[in-house]
PDB file of C-alpha atoms in Angstrom:
ATOM      1  CA  MET A   1     -57.320  -7.179 -61.299  1.00  0.00           C
ATOM      2  CA  SER A   2     -54.169  -8.197 -63.143  1.00  0.00           C
ATOM      3  CA  TRP A   3     -51.063  -9.775 -61.645  1.00  0.00           C
ATOM      4  CA  TYR A   4     -49.010  -6.557 -61.512  1.00  0.00           C
ATOM      5  CA  GLN A   5     -51.822  -4.753 -59.646  1.00  0.00           C
ATOM      6  CA  THR A   6     -52.049  -7.277 -56.807  1.00  0.00           C
ATOM      7  CA  THR A   7     -50.232  -6.829 -53.528  1.00  0.00           C
ATOM      8  CA  LEU A   8     -47.256  -8.929 -52.526  1.00  0.00           C
ATOM      9  CA  GLY A   9     -49.391 -10.576 -49.835  1.00  0.00           C
ATOM     10  CA  ASP A  10     -51.949 -11.624 -52.448  1.00  0.00           C
ATOM     11  CA  ARG A  11     -49.205 -13.158 -54.558  1.00  0.00           C
ATOM     12  CA  PHE A  12     -47.876 -15.155 -51.615  1.00  0.00           C
ATOM     13  CA  ASP A  13     -51.441 -16.224 -50.804  1.00  0.00           C
ATOM     14  CA  TYR A  14     -51.848 -17.440 -54.402  1.00  0.00           C
ATOM     15  CA  ALA A  15     -48.506 -19.279 -54.211  1.00  0.00           C
ATOM     16  CA  ALA A  16     -49.620 -20.936 -50.962  1.00  0.00           C
ATOM     17  CA  ARG A  17     -52.819 -22.171 -52.656  1.00  0.00           C
ATOM     18  CA  ILE A  18     -50.746 -23.600 -55.506  1.00  0.00           C
ATOM     19  CA  MET A  19     -48.608 -25.396 -52.907  1.00  0.00           C
ATOM     20  CA  VAL A  20     -51.774 -26.914 -51.393  1.00  0.00           C
ATOM     21  CA  ILE A  21     -52.620 -28.381 -54.801  1.00  0.00           C
ATOM     22  CA  LEU A  22     -49.068 -29.649 -55.330  1.00  0.00           C
ATOM     23  CA  THR A  23     -49.010 -31.142 -51.833  1.00  0.00           C
ATOM     24  CA  ALA A  24     -52.276 -32.946 -52.551  1.00  0.00           C
ATOM     25  CA  PHE A  25     -50.745 -34.278 -55.772  1.00  0.00           C
ATOM     26  CA  ALA A  26     -47.579 -35.439 -53.963  1.00  0.00           C
ATOM     27  CA  ILE A  27     -49.310 -37.216 -51.054  1.00  0.00           C
ATOM     28  CA  PRO A  28     -49.636 -40.614 -52.775  1.00  0.00           C
ATOM     29  CA  LEU A  29     -46.382 -40.340 -54.717  1.00  0.00           C
ATOM     30  CA  SER A  30     -43.472 -38.977 -52.745  1.00  0.00           C
ATOM     31  CA  THR A  31     -42.848 -38.251 -49.093  1.00  0.00           C
ATOM     32  CA  ALA A  32     -39.970 -35.941 -50.020  1.00  0.00           C
ATOM     33  CA  ALA A  33     -42.057 -33.955 -52.522  1.00  0.00           C
ATOM     34  CA  MET A  34     -44.886 -33.712 -50.003  1.00  0.00           C
ATOM     35  CA  SER A  35     -42.479 -32.397 -47.357  1.00  0.00           C
ATOM     36  CA  ILE A  36     -41.028 -29.820 -49.745  1.00  0.00           C
ATOM     37  CA  THR A  37     -44.389 -28.565 -51.004  1.00  0.00           C
ATOM     38  CA  SER A  38     -45.929 -28.427 -47.527  1.00  0.00           C
ATOM     39  CA  GLY A  39     -42.833 -26.582 -46.271  1.00  0.00           C
ATOM     40  CA  LEU A  40     -43.173 -24.056 -49.095  1.00  0.00           C
ATOM     41  CA  LEU A  41     -46.877 -23.824 -48.298  1.00  0.00           C
ATOM     42  CA  LEU A  42     -46.024 -22.813 -44.733  1.00  0.00           C
ATOM     43  CA  VAL A  43     -43.429 -20.259 -45.914  1.00  0.00           C
ATOM     44  CA  PHE A  44     -45.822 -18.653 -48.415  1.00  0.00           C
ATOM     45  CA  TRP A  45     -48.643 -18.674 -45.848  1.00  0.00           C
ATOM     46  CA  LEU A  46     -46.437 -16.832 -43.350  1.00  0.00           C
ATOM     47  CA  LEU A  47     -45.227 -14.341 -45.973  1.00  0.00           C
ATOM     48  CA  SER A  48     -48.739 -13.542 -47.176  1.00  0.00           C
ATOM     49  CA  GLY A  49     -49.638 -11.855 -43.884  1.00  0.00           C
ATOM     50  CA  ASN A  50     -53.220 -10.877 -42.977  1.00  0.00           C
ATOM     51  CA  PHE A  51     -53.144 -13.134 -39.920  1.00  0.00           C
ATOM     52  CA  TYR A  52     -56.201 -11.620 -38.252  1.00  0.00           C
ATOM     53  CA  LEU A  53     -58.423 -12.731 -41.153  1.00  0.00           C
ATOM     54  CA  LYS A  54     -56.720 -16.141 -41.255  1.00  0.00           C
ATOM     55  CA  PHE A  55     -57.239 -16.578 -37.516  1.00  0.00           C
ATOM     56  CA  GLN A  56     -60.934 -15.735 -37.974  1.00  0.00           C
ATOM     57  CA  ARG A  57     -61.266 -18.371 -40.703  1.00  0.00           C
ATOM     58  CA  ILE A  58     -59.587 -20.977 -38.523  1.00  0.00           C
ATOM     59  CA  THR A  59     -61.771 -20.210 -35.494  1.00  0.00           C
ATOM     60  CA  GLN A  60     -64.900 -20.491 -37.648  1.00  0.00           C
ATOM     61  CA  SER A  61     -64.012 -24.045 -38.697  1.00  0.00           C
ATOM     62  CA  GLN A  62     -64.977 -26.859 -36.338  1.00  0.00           C
ATOM     63  CA  THR A  63     -62.480 -29.170 -38.021  1.00  0.00           C
ATOM     64  CA  ALA A  64     -59.610 -26.757 -37.414  1.00  0.00           C
ATOM     65  CA  LEU A  65     -60.682 -26.237 -33.803  1.00  0.00           C
ATOM     66  CA  TRP A  66     -60.852 -29.994 -33.143  1.00  0.00           C
ATOM     67  CA  ILE A  67     -57.382 -30.466 -34.608  1.00  0.00           C
ATOM     68  CA  LEU A  68     -55.965 -27.608 -32.532  1.00  0.00           C
ATOM     69  CA  GLY A  69     -57.702 -29.033 -29.453  1.00  0.00           C
ATOM     70  CA  LEU A  70     -56.192 -32.461 -30.061  1.00  0.00           C
ATOM     71  CA  PHE A  71     -52.764 -30.917 -30.506  1.00  0.00           C
ATOM     72  CA  ALA A  72     -53.208 -28.925 -27.270  1.00  0.00           C
ATOM     73  CA  LEU A  73     -54.199 -32.093 -25.384  1.00  0.00           C
ATOM     74  CA  LEU A  74     -51.129 -33.873 -26.733  1.00  0.00           C
ATOM     75  CA  ALA A  75     -48.971 -30.959 -25.567  1.00  0.00           C
ATOM     76  CA  ILE A  76     -50.568 -31.039 -22.111  1.00  0.00           C
ATOM     77  CA  GLY A  77     -49.994 -34.791 -22.039  1.00  0.00           C
ATOM     78  CA  LEU A  78     -46.262 -34.144 -22.280  1.00  0.00           C
ATOM     79  CA  LEU A  79     -46.380 -32.637 -18.799  1.00  0.00           C
ATOM     80  CA  TYR A  80     -47.460 -35.799 -16.984  1.00  0.00           C
ATOM     81  CA  THR A  81     -46.270 -38.687 -19.117  1.00  0.00           C
ATOM     82  CA  SER A  82     -44.274 -41.556 -17.644  1.00  0.00           C
ATOM     83  CA  ALA A  83     -42.286 -41.941 -20.860  1.00  0.00           C
ATOM     84  CA  GLU A  84     -38.745 -40.699 -21.269  1.00  0.00           C
ATOM     85  CA  PRO A  85     -38.733 -37.023 -22.325  1.00  0.00           C
ATOM     86  CA  ASP A  86     -36.997 -37.750 -25.637  1.00  0.00           C
ATOM     87  CA  ALA A  87     -39.502 -40.486 -26.519  1.00  0.00           C
ATOM     88  CA  ALA A  88     -42.455 -38.305 -25.498  1.00  0.00           C
ATOM     89  CA  ILE A  89     -41.258 -35.362 -27.585  1.00  0.00           C
ATOM     90  CA  ASP A  90     -40.534 -37.682 -30.523  1.00  0.00           C
ATOM     91  CA  THR A  91     -44.085 -39.043 -30.373  1.00  0.00           C
ATOM     92  CA  PHE A  92     -45.514 -35.536 -29.985  1.00  0.00           C
ATOM     93  CA  SER A  93     -43.560 -34.279 -33.010  1.00  0.00           C
ATOM     94  CA  LYS A  94     -45.165 -36.931 -35.204  1.00  0.00           C
ATOM     95  CA  TYR A  95     -48.458 -35.062 -34.854  1.00  0.00           C
ATOM     96  CA  LYS A  96     -47.088 -31.714 -36.049  1.00  0.00           C
ATOM     97  CA  LYS A  97     -48.275 -32.501 -39.585  1.00  0.00           C
ATOM     98  CA  LEU A  98     -51.839 -32.091 -38.311  1.00  0.00           C
ATOM     99  CA  LEU A  99     -51.206 -28.369 -37.932  1.00  0.00           C
ATOM    100  CA  ILE A 100     -51.148 -27.950 -41.698  1.00  0.00           C
ATOM    101  CA  VAL A 101     -54.902 -28.626 -41.836  1.00  0.00           C
ATOM    102  CA  PRO A 102     -55.925 -25.331 -40.151  1.00  0.00           C
ATOM    103  CA  ILE A 103     -53.500 -23.520 -42.477  1.00  0.00           C
ATOM    104  CA  ILE A 104     -55.129 -25.152 -45.496  1.00  0.00           C
ATOM    105  CA  ILE A 105     -58.582 -24.315 -44.145  1.00  0.00           C
ATOM    106  CA  SER A 106     -57.579 -20.648 -43.869  1.00  0.00           C
ATOM    107  CA  LEU A 107     -56.473 -20.651 -47.523  1.00  0.00           C
ATOM    108  CA  MET A 108     -59.015 -22.728 -49.409  1.00  0.00           C
ATOM    109  CA  LEU A 109     -62.092 -20.528 -49.127  1.00  0.00           C
ATOM    110  CA  SER A 110     -63.639 -20.897 -52.534  1.00  0.00           C
ATOM    111  CA  GLU A 111     -65.149 -24.094 -53.863  1.00  0.00           C
ATOM    112  CA  GLN A 112     -63.016 -23.730 -56.987  1.00  0.00           C
ATOM    113  CA  TRP A 113     -59.726 -23.955 -55.052  1.00  0.00           C
ATOM    114  CA  ARG A 114     -61.004 -26.924 -53.041  1.00  0.00           C
ATOM    115  CA  ARG A 115     -61.897 -28.705 -56.283  1.00  0.00           C
ATOM    116  CA  TYR A 116     -58.426 -27.998 -57.651  1.00  0.00           C
ATOM    117  CA  ALA A 117     -56.854 -29.595 -54.570  1.00  0.00           C
ATOM    118  CA  ILE A 118     -59.119 -32.653 -54.787  1.00  0.00           C
ATOM    119  CA  ARG A 119     -58.314 -32.987 -58.483  1.00  0.00           C
ATOM    120  CA  GLY A 120     -54.607 -32.678 -57.710  1.00  0.00           C
ATOM    121  CA  PHE A 121     -54.920 -35.589 -55.293  1.00  0.00           C
ATOM    122  CA  ALA A 122     -56.942 -37.588 -57.827  1.00  0.00           C
ATOM    123  CA  VAL A 123     -54.309 -37.012 -60.516  1.00  0.00           C
ATOM    124  CA  GLY A 124     -51.589 -38.136 -58.095  1.00  0.00           C
ATOM    125  CA  MET A 125     -53.567 -41.291 -57.300  1.00  0.00           C
ATOM    126  CA  THR A 126     -54.056 -41.946 -61.013  1.00  0.00           C
ATOM    127  CA  VAL A 127     -50.324 -41.601 -61.669  1.00  0.00           C
ATOM    128  CA  LEU A 128     -49.669 -44.027 -58.816  1.00  0.00           C
ATOM    129  CA  LEU A 129     -52.195 -46.478 -60.265  1.00  0.00           C
ATOM    130  CA  VAL A 130     -50.589 -46.336 -63.710  1.00  0.00           C
ATOM    131  CA  ILE A 131     -47.140 -46.869 -62.192  1.00  0.00           C
ATOM    132  CA  SER A 132     -48.470 -49.850 -60.222  1.00  0.00           C
ATOM    133  CA  TYR A 133     -49.940 -51.470 -63.336  1.00  0.00           C
ATOM    134  CA  LEU A 134     -46.737 -50.844 -65.293  1.00  0.00           C
ATOM    135  CA  LYS A 135     -44.741 -52.538 -62.539  1.00  0.00           C
ATOM    136  CA  TYR A 136     -47.195 -55.425 -62.451  1.00  0.00           C
ATOM    137  CA  ALA A 137     -46.833 -55.855 -66.224  1.00  0.00           C
ATOM    138  CA  ASP A 138     -43.016 -55.787 -65.877  1.00  0.00           C
ATOM    139  CA  VAL A 139     -42.810 -52.643 -68.002  1.00  0.00           C
ATOM    140  CA  LEU A 140     -41.185 -50.800 -65.093  1.00  0.00           C
ATOM    141  CA  PRO A 141     -38.684 -52.496 -62.788  1.00  0.00           C
ATOM    142  CA  LEU A 142     -39.831 -53.297 -59.277  1.00  0.00           C
ATOM    143  CA  GLY A 143     -36.594 -52.067 -57.781  1.00  0.00           C
ATOM    144  CA  PRO A 144     -33.303 -53.538 -56.659  1.00  0.00           C
ATOM    145  CA  GLU A 145     -33.340 -57.314 -56.215  1.00  0.00           C
ATOM    146  CA  HIS A 146     -32.186 -57.133 -52.600  1.00  0.00           C
ATOM    147  CA  GLN A 147     -35.020 -54.755 -51.727  1.00  0.00           C
ATOM    148  CA  GLU A 148     -38.350 -56.201 -50.692  1.00  0.00           C
ATOM    149  CA  TYR A 149     -41.153 -55.009 -52.963  1.00  0.00           C
ATOM    150  CA  THR A 150     -43.991 -53.204 -51.273  1.00  0.00           C
ATOM    151  CA  ALA A 151     -47.072 -51.548 -52.693  1.00  0.00           C
ATOM    152  CA  PHE A 152     -46.933 -48.684 -50.226  1.00  0.00           C
ATOM    153  CA  LYS A 153     -44.313 -46.032 -49.700  1.00  0.00           C
ATOM    154  CA  SER A 154     -42.498 -45.872 -46.404  1.00  0.00           C
TER     155      SER A 154
END
Protein backbone atom coordinates (compact mmCIF):
# COMPACT_ATOMS: atom_id res chain seq x y z
CA MET A 1 0.00 0.00 0.00
CA SER A 2 1.47 3.34 -1.01
CA TRP A 3 1.57 6.51 1.07
CA TYR A 4 -1.41 8.19 -0.61
CA GLN A 5 -3.58 5.10 -0.02
CA THR A 6 -3.03 4.98 3.74
CA THR A 7 -5.42 6.54 6.21
CA LEU A 8 -4.59 9.67 8.17
CA GLY A 9 -4.44 7.57 11.35
CA ASP A 10 -1.83 5.29 9.77
CA ARG A 11 0.26 8.31 8.83
CA PHE A 12 0.14 9.67 12.37
CA ASP A 13 1.01 6.20 13.68
CA TYR A 14 4.04 6.14 11.35
CA ALA A 15 5.05 9.64 12.49
CA ALA A 16 4.77 8.52 16.12
CA ARG A 17 7.11 5.58 15.43
CA ILE A 18 9.60 7.96 13.81
CA MET A 19 9.40 10.12 16.95
CA VAL A 20 10.22 7.05 19.08
CA ILE A 21 13.40 6.57 17.06
CA LEU A 22 14.31 10.26 17.28
CA THR A 23 13.62 10.28 21.02
CA ALA A 24 15.90 7.27 21.45
CA PHE A 25 18.58 9.12 19.48
CA ALA A 26 18.17 12.29 21.60
CA ILE A 27 18.25 10.59 25.02
CA PRO A 28 22.05 10.73 25.46
CA LEU A 29 22.49 14.04 23.66
CA SER A 30 19.92 16.67 24.52
CA THR A 31 17.25 17.00 27.16
CA ALA A 32 15.49 19.66 25.08
CA ALA A 33 15.48 17.52 21.92
CA MET A 34 14.24 14.54 23.92
CA SER A 35 11.40 16.64 25.37
CA ILE A 36 10.41 17.94 21.94
CA THR A 37 10.47 14.54 20.24
CA SER A 38 8.63 12.79 23.08
CA GLY A 39 6.04 15.59 23.08
CA LEU A 40 5.54 15.15 19.33
CA LEU A 41 5.37 11.40 19.91
CA LEU A 42 2.47 11.93 22.31
CA VAL A 43 0.69 14.30 19.89
CA PHE A 44 1.02 11.90 16.95
CA TRP A 45 -0.02 8.95 19.13
CA LEU A 46 -3.19 10.80 20.17
CA LEU A 47 -3.96 11.88 16.60
CA SER A 48 -3.53 8.38 15.19
CA GLY A 49 -6.62 7.12 17.02
CA ASN A 50 -7.49 3.40 17.28
CA PHE A 51 -7.31 3.54 21.07
CA TYR A 52 -9.10 0.25 21.66
CA LEU A 53 -6.32 -1.67 19.88
CA LYS A 54 -3.65 0.40 21.65
CA PHE A 55 -5.28 -0.29 25.02
CA GLN A 56 -5.28 -4.02 24.21
CA ARG A 57 -1.56 -3.91 23.39
CA ILE A 58 -0.80 -2.09 26.63
CA THR A 59 -2.83 -4.51 28.76
CA GLN A 60 -1.04 -7.46 27.15
CA SER A 61 2.37 -6.14 28.23
CA GLN A 62 3.52 -6.93 31.76
CA THR A 63 6.05 -4.11 31.60
CA ALA A 64 3.37 -1.55 30.74
CA LEU A 65 1.09 -2.88 33.48
CA TRP A 66 3.86 -2.68 36.11
CA ILE A 67 4.63 0.90 35.11
CA LEU A 68 0.96 1.87 35.25
CA GLY A 69 0.66 0.12 38.62
CA LEU A 70 3.64 2.03 39.99
CA PHE A 71 2.19 5.29 38.73
CA ALA A 72 -1.18 4.45 40.33
CA LEU A 73 0.53 3.69 43.66
CA LEU A 74 2.37 7.01 43.48
CA ALA A 75 -0.95 8.77 42.83
CA ILE A 76 -2.58 7.00 45.77
CA GLY A 77 0.41 7.96 47.89
CA LEU A 78 -0.44 11.61 47.29
CA LEU A 79 -3.58 11.13 49.37
CA TYR A 80 -1.83 10.29 52.64
CA THR A 81 1.58 11.91 52.44
CA SER A 82 2.90 14.11 55.23
CA ALA A 83 4.74 16.32 52.73
CA GLU A 84 3.51 19.72 51.67
CA PRO A 85 1.05 19.40 48.76
CA ASP A 86 3.25 21.39 46.38
CA ALA A 87 6.30 19.25 47.18
CA ALA A 88 4.30 16.03 46.86
CA ILE A 89 2.86 17.02 43.49
CA ASP A 90 6.31 18.16 42.31
CA THR A 91 7.78 14.77 43.22
CA PHE A 92 4.84 12.95 41.63
CA SER A 93 5.22 14.93 38.39
CA LYS A 94 8.82 13.75 38.04
CA TYR A 95 7.48 10.26 37.34
CA LYS A 96 5.20 11.33 34.48
CA LYS A 97 7.93 10.44 31.98
CA LEU A 98 7.33 6.79 32.85
CA LEU A 99 3.97 6.99 31.11
CA ILE A 100 5.68 7.22 27.74
CA VAL A 101 6.77 3.58 28.03
CA PRO A 102 3.25 2.11 27.63
CA ILE A 103 2.73 4.46 24.67
CA ILE A 104 5.93 3.19 23.07
CA ILE A 105 4.92 -0.40 23.77
CA SER A 106 1.61 0.18 21.97
CA LEU A 107 3.48 1.49 18.91
CA MET A 108 6.55 -0.70 18.51
CA LEU A 109 4.95 -4.01 17.57
CA SER A 110 7.31 -5.30 14.95
CA GLU A 111 10.87 -6.38 15.62
CA GLN A 112 12.02 -4.12 12.79
CA TRP A 113 10.74 -0.94 14.49
CA ARG A 114 12.25 -2.01 17.82
CA ARG A 115 15.61 -2.52 16.10
CA TYR A 116 15.36 0.93 14.54
CA ALA A 117 14.80 2.49 17.97
CA ILE A 118 17.72 0.58 19.50
CA ARG A 119 19.93 1.63 16.59
CA GLY A 120 18.79 5.23 17.03
CA PHE A 121 19.91 5.09 20.65
CA ALA A 122 23.20 3.45 19.66
CA VAL A 123 23.88 6.16 17.07
CA GLY A 124 23.15 8.84 19.68
CA MET A 125 25.57 7.17 22.11
CA THR A 126 28.21 6.97 19.37
CA VAL A 127 27.82 10.67 18.60
CA LEU A 128 28.19 11.42 22.31
CA LEU A 129 31.32 9.26 22.48
CA VAL A 130 32.89 11.04 19.51
CA ILE A 131 32.08 14.43 21.03
CA SER A 132 33.63 13.32 24.33
CA TYR A 133 36.86 12.21 22.64
CA LEU A 134 37.02 15.44 20.63
CA LYS A 135 36.67 17.44 23.84
CA TYR A 136 39.31 15.31 25.53
CA ALA A 137 41.69 15.94 22.62
CA ASP A 138 40.98 19.70 22.83
CA VAL A 139 39.52 19.69 19.32
CA LEU A 140 36.20 20.93 20.71
CA PRO A 141 36.03 23.46 23.54
CA LEU A 142 34.91 22.21 26.93
CA GLY A 143 32.68 25.20 27.46
CA PRO A 144 32.88 28.56 29.17
CA GLU A 145 35.76 28.90 31.62
CA HIS A 146 33.49 29.82 34.53
CA GLN A 147 31.39 26.70 33.97
CA GLU A 148 32.42 23.49 35.67
CA TYR A 149 33.02 20.71 33.15
CA THR A 150 30.95 17.60 33.60
CA ALA A 151 30.73 14.45 31.53
CA PHE A 152 26.99 14.14 32.01
CA LYS A 153 24.19 16.42 30.96
CA SER A 154 22.03 18.01 33.60
